[in-house]
Coordinates of C-alpha atoms in Angstrom, one line a residue:
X242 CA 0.0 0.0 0.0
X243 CA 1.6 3.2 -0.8
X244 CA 2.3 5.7 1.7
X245 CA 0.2 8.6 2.2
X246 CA 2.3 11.3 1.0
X247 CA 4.3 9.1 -1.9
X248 CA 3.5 8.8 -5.4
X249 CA -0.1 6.6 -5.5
X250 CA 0.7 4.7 -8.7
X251 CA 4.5 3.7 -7.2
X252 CA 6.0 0.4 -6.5
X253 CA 5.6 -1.1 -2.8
X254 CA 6.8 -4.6 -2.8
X255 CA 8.6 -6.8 -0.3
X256 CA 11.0 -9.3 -2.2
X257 CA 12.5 -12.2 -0.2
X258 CA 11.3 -11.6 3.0
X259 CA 12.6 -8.1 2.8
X260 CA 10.8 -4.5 3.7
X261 CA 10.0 -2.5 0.7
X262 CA 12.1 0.0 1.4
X263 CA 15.1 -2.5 0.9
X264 CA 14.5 -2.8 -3.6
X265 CA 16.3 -0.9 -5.4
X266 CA 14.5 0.0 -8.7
X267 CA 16.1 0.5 -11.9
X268 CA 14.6 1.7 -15.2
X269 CA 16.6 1.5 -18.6
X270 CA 19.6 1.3 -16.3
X271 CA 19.2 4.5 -13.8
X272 CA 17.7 5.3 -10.7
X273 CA 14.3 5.0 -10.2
X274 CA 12.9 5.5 -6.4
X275 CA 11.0 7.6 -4.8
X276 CA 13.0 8.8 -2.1
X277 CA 10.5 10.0 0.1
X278 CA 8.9 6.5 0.8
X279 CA 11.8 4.7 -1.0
X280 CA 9.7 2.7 -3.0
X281 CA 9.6 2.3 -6.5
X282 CA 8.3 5.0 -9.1
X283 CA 5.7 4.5 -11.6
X284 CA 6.7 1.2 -14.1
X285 CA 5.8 1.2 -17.5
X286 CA 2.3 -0.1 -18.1
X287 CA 2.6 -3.5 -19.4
X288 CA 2.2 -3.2 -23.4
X289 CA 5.4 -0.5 -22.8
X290 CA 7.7 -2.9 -20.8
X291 CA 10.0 -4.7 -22.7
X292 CA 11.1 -6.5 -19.7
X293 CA 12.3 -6.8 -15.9
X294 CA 14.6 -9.0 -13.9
X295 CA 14.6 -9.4 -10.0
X296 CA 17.9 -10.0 -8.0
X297 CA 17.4 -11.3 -4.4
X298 CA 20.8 -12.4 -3.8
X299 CA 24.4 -11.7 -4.9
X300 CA 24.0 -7.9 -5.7
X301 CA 26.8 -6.1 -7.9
X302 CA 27.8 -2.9 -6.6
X303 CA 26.1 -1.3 -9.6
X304 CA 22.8 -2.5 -7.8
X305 CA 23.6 -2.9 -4.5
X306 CA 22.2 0.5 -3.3
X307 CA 19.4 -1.7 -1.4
X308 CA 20.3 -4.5 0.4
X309 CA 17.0 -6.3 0.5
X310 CA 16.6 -7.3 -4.4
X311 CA 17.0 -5.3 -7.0
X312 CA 14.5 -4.9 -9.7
X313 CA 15.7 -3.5 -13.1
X314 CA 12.6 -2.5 -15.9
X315 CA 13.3 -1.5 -19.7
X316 CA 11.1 0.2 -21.9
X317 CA 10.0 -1.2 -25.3
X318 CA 12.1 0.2 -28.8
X319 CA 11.0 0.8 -31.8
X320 CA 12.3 -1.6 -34.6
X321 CA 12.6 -1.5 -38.5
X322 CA 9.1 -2.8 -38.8
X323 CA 6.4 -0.9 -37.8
X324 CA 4.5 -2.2 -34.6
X325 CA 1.3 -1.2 -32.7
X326 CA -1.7 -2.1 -30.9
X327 CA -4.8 -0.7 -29.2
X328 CA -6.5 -1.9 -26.3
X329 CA -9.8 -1.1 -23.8
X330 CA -11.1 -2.9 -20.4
X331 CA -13.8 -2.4 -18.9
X332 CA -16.2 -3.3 -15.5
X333 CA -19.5 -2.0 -15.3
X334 CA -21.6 -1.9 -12.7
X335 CA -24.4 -4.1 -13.9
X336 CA -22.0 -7.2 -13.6
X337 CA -21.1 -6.4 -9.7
X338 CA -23.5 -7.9 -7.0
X339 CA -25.2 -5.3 -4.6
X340 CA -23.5 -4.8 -1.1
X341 CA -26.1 -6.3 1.4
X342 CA -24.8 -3.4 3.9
X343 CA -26.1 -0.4 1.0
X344 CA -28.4 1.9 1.9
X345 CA -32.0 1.8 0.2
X346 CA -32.8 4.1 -2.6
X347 CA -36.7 5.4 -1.1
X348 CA -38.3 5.5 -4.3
X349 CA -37.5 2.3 -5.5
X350 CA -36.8 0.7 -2.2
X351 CA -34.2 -1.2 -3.8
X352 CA -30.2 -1.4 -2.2
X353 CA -28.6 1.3 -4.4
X354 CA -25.6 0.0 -6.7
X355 CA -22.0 1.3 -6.4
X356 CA -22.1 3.1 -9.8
X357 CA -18.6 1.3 -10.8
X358 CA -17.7 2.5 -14.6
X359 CA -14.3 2.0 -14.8
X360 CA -12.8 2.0 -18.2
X361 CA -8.9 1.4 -18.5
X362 CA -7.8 2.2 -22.5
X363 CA -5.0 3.0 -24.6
X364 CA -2.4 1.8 -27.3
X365 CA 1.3 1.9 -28.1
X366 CA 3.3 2.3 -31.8
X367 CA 6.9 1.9 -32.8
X368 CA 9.3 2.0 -35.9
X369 CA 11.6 3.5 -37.6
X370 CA 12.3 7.2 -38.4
X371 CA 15.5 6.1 -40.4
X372 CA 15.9 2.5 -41.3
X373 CA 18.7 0.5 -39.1
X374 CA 19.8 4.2 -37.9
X375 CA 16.8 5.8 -35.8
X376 CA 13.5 4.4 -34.1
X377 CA 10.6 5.4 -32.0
X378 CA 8.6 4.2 -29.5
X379 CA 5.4 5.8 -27.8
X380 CA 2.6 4.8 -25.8
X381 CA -0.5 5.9 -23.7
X382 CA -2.3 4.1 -20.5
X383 CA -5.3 5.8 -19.5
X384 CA -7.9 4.9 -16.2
X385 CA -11.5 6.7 -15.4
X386 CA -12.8 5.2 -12.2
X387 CA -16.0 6.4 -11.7
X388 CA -18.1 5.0 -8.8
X389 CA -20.4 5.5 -5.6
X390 CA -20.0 3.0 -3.0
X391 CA -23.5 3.3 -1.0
X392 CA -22.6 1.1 2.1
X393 CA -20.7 3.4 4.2
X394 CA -21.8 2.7 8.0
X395 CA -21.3 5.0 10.8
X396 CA -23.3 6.6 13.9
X397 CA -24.6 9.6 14.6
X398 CA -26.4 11.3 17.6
X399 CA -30.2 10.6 16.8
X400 CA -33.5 12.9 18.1
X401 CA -33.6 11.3 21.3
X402 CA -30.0 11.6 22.2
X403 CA -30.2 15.5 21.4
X404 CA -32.9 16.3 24.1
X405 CA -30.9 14.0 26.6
X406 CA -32.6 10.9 26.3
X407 CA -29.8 8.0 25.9
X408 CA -32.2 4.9 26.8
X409 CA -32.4 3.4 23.6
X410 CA -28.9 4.2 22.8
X411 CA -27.5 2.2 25.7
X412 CA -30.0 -1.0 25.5
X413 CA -29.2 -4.3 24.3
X414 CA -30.5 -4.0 20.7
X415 CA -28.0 -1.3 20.0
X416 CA -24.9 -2.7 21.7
X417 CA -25.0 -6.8 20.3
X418 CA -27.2 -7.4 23.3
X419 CA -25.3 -5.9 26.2
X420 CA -27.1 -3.3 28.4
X421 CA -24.6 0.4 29.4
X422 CA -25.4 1.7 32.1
X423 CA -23.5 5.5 32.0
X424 CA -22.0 7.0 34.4
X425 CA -22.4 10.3 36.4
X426 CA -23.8 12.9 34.9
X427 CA -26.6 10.5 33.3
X428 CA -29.0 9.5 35.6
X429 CA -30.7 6.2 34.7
X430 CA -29.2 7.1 30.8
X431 CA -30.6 10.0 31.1
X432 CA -29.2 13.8 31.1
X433 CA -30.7 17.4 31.1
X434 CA -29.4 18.4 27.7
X435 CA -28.6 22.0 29.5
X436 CA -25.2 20.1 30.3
X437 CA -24.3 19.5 26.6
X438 CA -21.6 21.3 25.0
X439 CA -22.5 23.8 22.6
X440 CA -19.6 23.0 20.1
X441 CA -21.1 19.6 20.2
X442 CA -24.6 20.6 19.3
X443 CA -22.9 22.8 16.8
X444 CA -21.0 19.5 15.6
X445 CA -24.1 17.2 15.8
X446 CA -26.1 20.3 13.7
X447 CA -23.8 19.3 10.7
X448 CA -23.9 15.6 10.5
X449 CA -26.8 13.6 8.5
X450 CA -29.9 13.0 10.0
X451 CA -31.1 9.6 11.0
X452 CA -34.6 7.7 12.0
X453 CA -32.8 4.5 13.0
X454 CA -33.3 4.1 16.5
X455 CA -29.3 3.3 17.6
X456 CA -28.3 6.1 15.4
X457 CA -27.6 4.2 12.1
X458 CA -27.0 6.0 9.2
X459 CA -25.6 4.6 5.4
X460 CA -23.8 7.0 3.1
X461 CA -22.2 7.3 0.1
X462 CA -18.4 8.4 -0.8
X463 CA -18.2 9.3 -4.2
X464 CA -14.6 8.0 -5.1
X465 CA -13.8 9.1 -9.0
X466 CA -10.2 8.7 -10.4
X467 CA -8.5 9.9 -13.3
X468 CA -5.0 8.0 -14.0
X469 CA -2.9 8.0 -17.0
X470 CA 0.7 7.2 -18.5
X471 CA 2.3 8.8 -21.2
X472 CA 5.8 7.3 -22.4
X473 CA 7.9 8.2 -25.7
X474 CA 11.4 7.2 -26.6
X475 CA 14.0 7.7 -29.2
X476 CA 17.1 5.3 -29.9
X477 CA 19.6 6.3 -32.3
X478 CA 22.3 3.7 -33.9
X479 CA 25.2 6.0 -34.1
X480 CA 27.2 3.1 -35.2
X481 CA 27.8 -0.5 -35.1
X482 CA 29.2 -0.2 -31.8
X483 CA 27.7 2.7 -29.8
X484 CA 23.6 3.2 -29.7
X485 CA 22.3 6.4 -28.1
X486 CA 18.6 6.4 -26.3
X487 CA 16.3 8.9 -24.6
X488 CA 13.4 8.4 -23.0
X489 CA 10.5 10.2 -20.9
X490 CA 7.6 9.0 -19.3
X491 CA 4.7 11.1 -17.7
X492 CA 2.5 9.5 -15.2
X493 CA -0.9 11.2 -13.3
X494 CA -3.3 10.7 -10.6
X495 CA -6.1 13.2 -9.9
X496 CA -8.7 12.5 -7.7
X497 CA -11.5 14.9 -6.5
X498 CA -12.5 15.7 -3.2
X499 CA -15.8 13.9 -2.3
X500 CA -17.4 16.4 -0.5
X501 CA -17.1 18.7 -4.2
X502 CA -19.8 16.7 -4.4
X503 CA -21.6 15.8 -1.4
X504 CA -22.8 17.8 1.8
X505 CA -22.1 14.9 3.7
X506 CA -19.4 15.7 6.5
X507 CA -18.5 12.5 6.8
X508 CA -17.4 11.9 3.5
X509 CA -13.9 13.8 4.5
X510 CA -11.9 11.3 5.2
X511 CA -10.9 10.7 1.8
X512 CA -8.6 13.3 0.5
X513 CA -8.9 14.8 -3.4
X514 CA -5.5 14.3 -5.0
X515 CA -3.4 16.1 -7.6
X516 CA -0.2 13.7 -8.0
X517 CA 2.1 13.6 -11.1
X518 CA 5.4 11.8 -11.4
X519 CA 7.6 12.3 -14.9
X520 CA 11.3 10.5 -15.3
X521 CA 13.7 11.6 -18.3
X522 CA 16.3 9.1 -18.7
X523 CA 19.1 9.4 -21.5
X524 CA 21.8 7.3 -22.1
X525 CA 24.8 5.6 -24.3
X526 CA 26.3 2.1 -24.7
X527 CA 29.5 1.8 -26.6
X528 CA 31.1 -1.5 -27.3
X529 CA 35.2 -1.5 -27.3
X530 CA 35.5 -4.8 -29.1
X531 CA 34.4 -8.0 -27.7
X532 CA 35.8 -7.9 -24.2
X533 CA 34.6 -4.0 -23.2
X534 CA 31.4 -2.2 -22.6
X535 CA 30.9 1.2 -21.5
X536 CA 27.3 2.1 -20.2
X537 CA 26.7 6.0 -19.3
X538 CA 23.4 7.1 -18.1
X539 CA 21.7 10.6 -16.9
X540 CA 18.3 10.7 -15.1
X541 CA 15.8 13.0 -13.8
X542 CA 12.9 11.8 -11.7
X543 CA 10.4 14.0 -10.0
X544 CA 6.7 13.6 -8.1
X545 CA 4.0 16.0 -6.8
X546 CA 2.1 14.9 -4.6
X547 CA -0.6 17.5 -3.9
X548 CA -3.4 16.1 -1.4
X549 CA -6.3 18.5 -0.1
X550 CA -9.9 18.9 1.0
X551 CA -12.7 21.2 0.6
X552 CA -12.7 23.3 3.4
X553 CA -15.5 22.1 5.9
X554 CA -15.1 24.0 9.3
X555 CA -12.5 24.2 12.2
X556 CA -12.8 24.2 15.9
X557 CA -13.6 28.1 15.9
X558 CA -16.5 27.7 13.9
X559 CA -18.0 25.5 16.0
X560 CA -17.1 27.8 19.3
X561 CA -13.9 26.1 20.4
X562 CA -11.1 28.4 20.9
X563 CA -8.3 26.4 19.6
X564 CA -5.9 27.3 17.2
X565 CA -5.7 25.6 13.9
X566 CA -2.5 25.5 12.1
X567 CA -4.2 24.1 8.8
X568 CA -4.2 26.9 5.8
X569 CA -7.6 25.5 5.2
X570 CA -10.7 24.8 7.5
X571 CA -10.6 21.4 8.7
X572 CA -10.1 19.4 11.4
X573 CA -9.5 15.4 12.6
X574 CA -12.2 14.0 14.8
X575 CA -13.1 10.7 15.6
X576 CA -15.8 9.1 17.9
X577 CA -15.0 5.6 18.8
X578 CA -17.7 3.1 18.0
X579 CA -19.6 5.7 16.0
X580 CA -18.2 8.6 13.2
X581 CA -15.0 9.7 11.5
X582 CA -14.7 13.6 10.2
X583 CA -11.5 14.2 8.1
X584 CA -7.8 12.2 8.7
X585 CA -4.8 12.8 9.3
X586 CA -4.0 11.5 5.5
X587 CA -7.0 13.7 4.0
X588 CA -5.5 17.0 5.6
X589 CA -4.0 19.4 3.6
X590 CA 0.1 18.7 2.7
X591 CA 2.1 18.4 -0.4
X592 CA 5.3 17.4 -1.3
X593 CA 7.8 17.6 -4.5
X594 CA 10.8 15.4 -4.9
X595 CA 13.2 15.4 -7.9
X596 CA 16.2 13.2 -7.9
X597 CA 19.0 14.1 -10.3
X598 CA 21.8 10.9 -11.1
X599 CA 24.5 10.3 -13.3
X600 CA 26.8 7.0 -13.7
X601 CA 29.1 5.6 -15.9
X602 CA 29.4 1.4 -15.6
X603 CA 32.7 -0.6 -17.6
X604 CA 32.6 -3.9 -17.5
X605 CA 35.6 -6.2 -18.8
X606 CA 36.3 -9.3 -19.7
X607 CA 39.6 -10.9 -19.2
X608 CA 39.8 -14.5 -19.7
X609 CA 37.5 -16.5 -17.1
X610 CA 37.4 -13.4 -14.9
X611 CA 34.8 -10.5 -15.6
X612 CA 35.5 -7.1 -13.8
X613 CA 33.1 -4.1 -13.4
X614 CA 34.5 -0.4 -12.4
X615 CA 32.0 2.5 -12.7
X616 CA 30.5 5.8 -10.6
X617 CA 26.9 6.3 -9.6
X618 CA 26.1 9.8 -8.5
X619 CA 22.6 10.9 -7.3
X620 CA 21.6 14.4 -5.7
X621 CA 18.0 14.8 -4.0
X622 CA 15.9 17.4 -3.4
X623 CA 12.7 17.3 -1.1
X624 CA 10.0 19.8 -0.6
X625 CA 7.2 18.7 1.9
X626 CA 4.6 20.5 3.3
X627 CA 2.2 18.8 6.1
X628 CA -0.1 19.8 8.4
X629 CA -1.6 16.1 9.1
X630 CA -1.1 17.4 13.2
X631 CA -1.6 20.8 12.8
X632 CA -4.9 20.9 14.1
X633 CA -4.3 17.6 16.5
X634 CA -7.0 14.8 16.4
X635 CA -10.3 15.6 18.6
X636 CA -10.8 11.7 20.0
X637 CA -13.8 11.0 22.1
X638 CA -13.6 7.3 23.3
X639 CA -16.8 7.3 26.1
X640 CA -13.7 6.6 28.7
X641 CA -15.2 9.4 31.0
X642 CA -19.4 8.0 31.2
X643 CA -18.8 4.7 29.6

C-alpha cells in the first residue's frame, strides 16, 4: 500500500522476506525511487515494458544500493518494422452484486448499486524514423474510475440523544445485546441536555440526519479517479558499436475531493488528489571490441504529490477556541464506536521530490574473470509540506461516562 504522501501509482513490494524500502529499482539502467517513501516509481504499463529482472541475492555494486533485491525494468524500442496495438477494459456496474450493507434508494426501495464505470484504455506504436539508424517508440495508458459506493456505516447522535434521552442508545438491541449503564452525569441514561456542549450541538447540527433508533446512518463516498501514463522514446544507432537512447515517461493521478460533491461531512476522510510523477532518462552504450562495454546514463525523476480537502469548518467555527494550524478549514475527529470527520492522510500537505543521477558502468572481460568499475552519483531534493497534526486529532472514546 503506498504511503500517504508518496506517489499513489509507485511500487511497494517486499522481495525475499525483505521490507519494501530494501528494492532498489532501476529503469533502462538509472535510478528509479522515490525517495521519500523509498519505493519504487511508476513502471511502464505493461504493453510499454519490454522487460524486468529481479535480483534477491548476490548484488553487484552497480545495484547494491538496497540490500534487500533489486528490480531492473526496460522500456520497449522501436524496430525496423512498424509495430502497434490498441487496447480497452472495462467493469460495469451491472456485472457487480449489490452490497447487502447499502443503503435503500426510497423511491425504488431497492439497495442502491455502487455506480462502478471503470474503463482502462490506450495503445502503443513503434518504428523507424531512419531504417537500421533511428526508431521510436510511444505509448499511452489511461484509467476513469467512476463510482459511488452506497454502504458506508457510521453513527450519529439521533433525536432522542439531542434532548438528553440516551435509553435506547445504551440498550441491548444497539450494543449486540449488552445493556450500558453510563456513568455520572446520566441519571438512569438520562441527562438534562442543559449540560451538553455547545460546540457539540454545533458539531451534531452538521452531521446527517437519521430515524434509526441506535443512530444508524448509510452513506455514500463518491470516489472518482482519473490516472494515466504517457511514455515516448528515441534510440539512435550511431554506429555499429555505440547506440544512443532517450526516454521520458509522464504518469498522473487526480482525484476529486468527495465532498465537491456531497454535503455529507462524513465523506472527509478521503482526500482529493493532484499527483504527477515524470522520469527523463538518457543514455549511451559503446562497445570496445568483444571484451569492453561502456554504459553511461543521466536521469531525472520528479513527483508531486498535492493532497487537499474542501474546506468544511474548524474548531472556531463551532465555538472552540483552539488554534488551527491548517491553511484550510478542517479538522480530525473521531468518535469511537460511532463517526470519522477528516484524517490525518486527507488533511491538507504536499510534497515535491526530484532526484538528479548520473553514472558511468565498464565492464571487462579478461579471460575467465569478468570485472566491473564504474560511478553512480545521485543528488535529492525534497519539498514537503504537512499539516496532518496541525490541528491535533479531537478523539472522544466514552472513557469518561462509559
Amino acid at each position: 500500500r503506498p504511503n500517504s504522501r508518496s506517489f499513489q501509482g509507485g511500487v511497494n513490494i517486499s522481495v525475499a522476506g525483505g521490507l519494501f524500502f530494501g528494492v532498489s529499482y532501476l529503469l533502462d539502467g538509472a535510478i528509479h525511487n522515490d525517495i521519500q517513501a523509498s519505493s519504487g516509481l511508476p513502471l511502464p504499463f505493461p504493453d510499454a515494458l519490454q522487460e524486468f529482472r529481479v535480483a534477491t541475492s548476490g548484488l553487484s555494486a552497480q545495484n547494491g544500493m538496497h540490500a534487500g533485491a533489486s528490480v531492473n525494468a526496460v522500456t520497449k524500442s522501436g524496430t525496423n518494422v512498424l509495430h502497434g496495438n490498441a487496447f480497452e477494459f472495462l467493469r460495469h456496474k451491472r456485472f457487480n452484486a449489490t452490497s447487502v450493507f447499502a443503503s435503500v434508494d426510497p423511491v425504488t426501495g431497492k439497495r442502491r448499486d455502487d455506480g462502478l464505470l471503470r474503463n482502462q484504455f490506450g495503445g502503443t506504436i513503434g518504428g523507424p524514423i531512419v531504417r537500421d539508424r533511428l526508431f521510436y517508440f510511444g505509448g499511452y495508458q489511461g484509467t476513469a474510475t467512476r463510482q459511488t459506493p452506497a454502504d458506508n456505516i457510521a453513527y450519529v447522535p439521533t433525536p432522542a440523544m439531542l434532548r438528553g434521552d440516551f435509553t435506547t442508545f445504551a440498550s441491548p438491541a444497539c450494543n449486540s445485546g449488552r445493556q450500558i449503564a453510563l456513568r455520572a452525569p446520566f441519571v438512569n441514561n438520562q441527562i438534562d441536555p442543559s449540560q451538553f456542549s455547545p460546540a457539540a450541538l454545533n458539531l451534531a447540527g452538521r452531521l446527517p440526519q437519521t430515524t434509526d433508533p441506535c443512530g444508524e446512518t448509510r452513506f455514500s463516498v463518491p470516489s472518482d479517479r482519473d490516472e494515466g501514463q504517457m511514455i515516448g522514446r528515441l534510440d539512435f544507432q550511431r554506429t555499429s558499436n555505440d547506440s544512443i537512447f532517450g526516454r521520458y515517461m509522464y504518469t498522473l493521478d487526480k482525484r476529486p475531493a468527495p465532498l465537491a460533491s456531497s454535503d455529507n461531512v462524513l465523506t472527509t476522510t478521503l482526500s482529493a488528489v493532484d499527483n504527477y510523477a515524470q522520469s527523463l532518462t538518457l543514455g549511451d552504450t559503446r562497445v570496445f571490441g568483444a571484451s569492453s562495454v561502456n554504459s553511461l546514463r543521466f536521469a531525472f525523476n520528479q513527483t508531486v504529490v498535492d493532497r487537499f480537502n474542501e474546506p468544511f469548518f474548524e474548531p472556531k467555527d463551532l465555538g472552540a477556541k483552539v488554534y488551527n494550524y491548517s491553511p484550510t478549514r478542517e479538522m480530525v475527529l473521531a468518535v469511537t464506536g460511532g463517526f470519522n470527520i477528516s484524517a490525518s492522510t486527507a488533511t491538507r500537505g504536499i510534497a515535491d521530490n526530484k532526484t538528479f543521477q548520473i553514472s558511468e558502468d565498464l565492464t571487462l572481460v579478461r579471460g575467465r574473470h569478468q570485472l566491473a568499475v564504474g560511478a553512480n552519483v545521485a543528488y535529492w531534493d525534497s519539498l514537503q509540506k504537512s499539516w496532518a497534526q496541525g490541528g491535533g486529532t479531537w478523539t472522544f472514546d466514552g472513557s469518561n461516562t462509559g
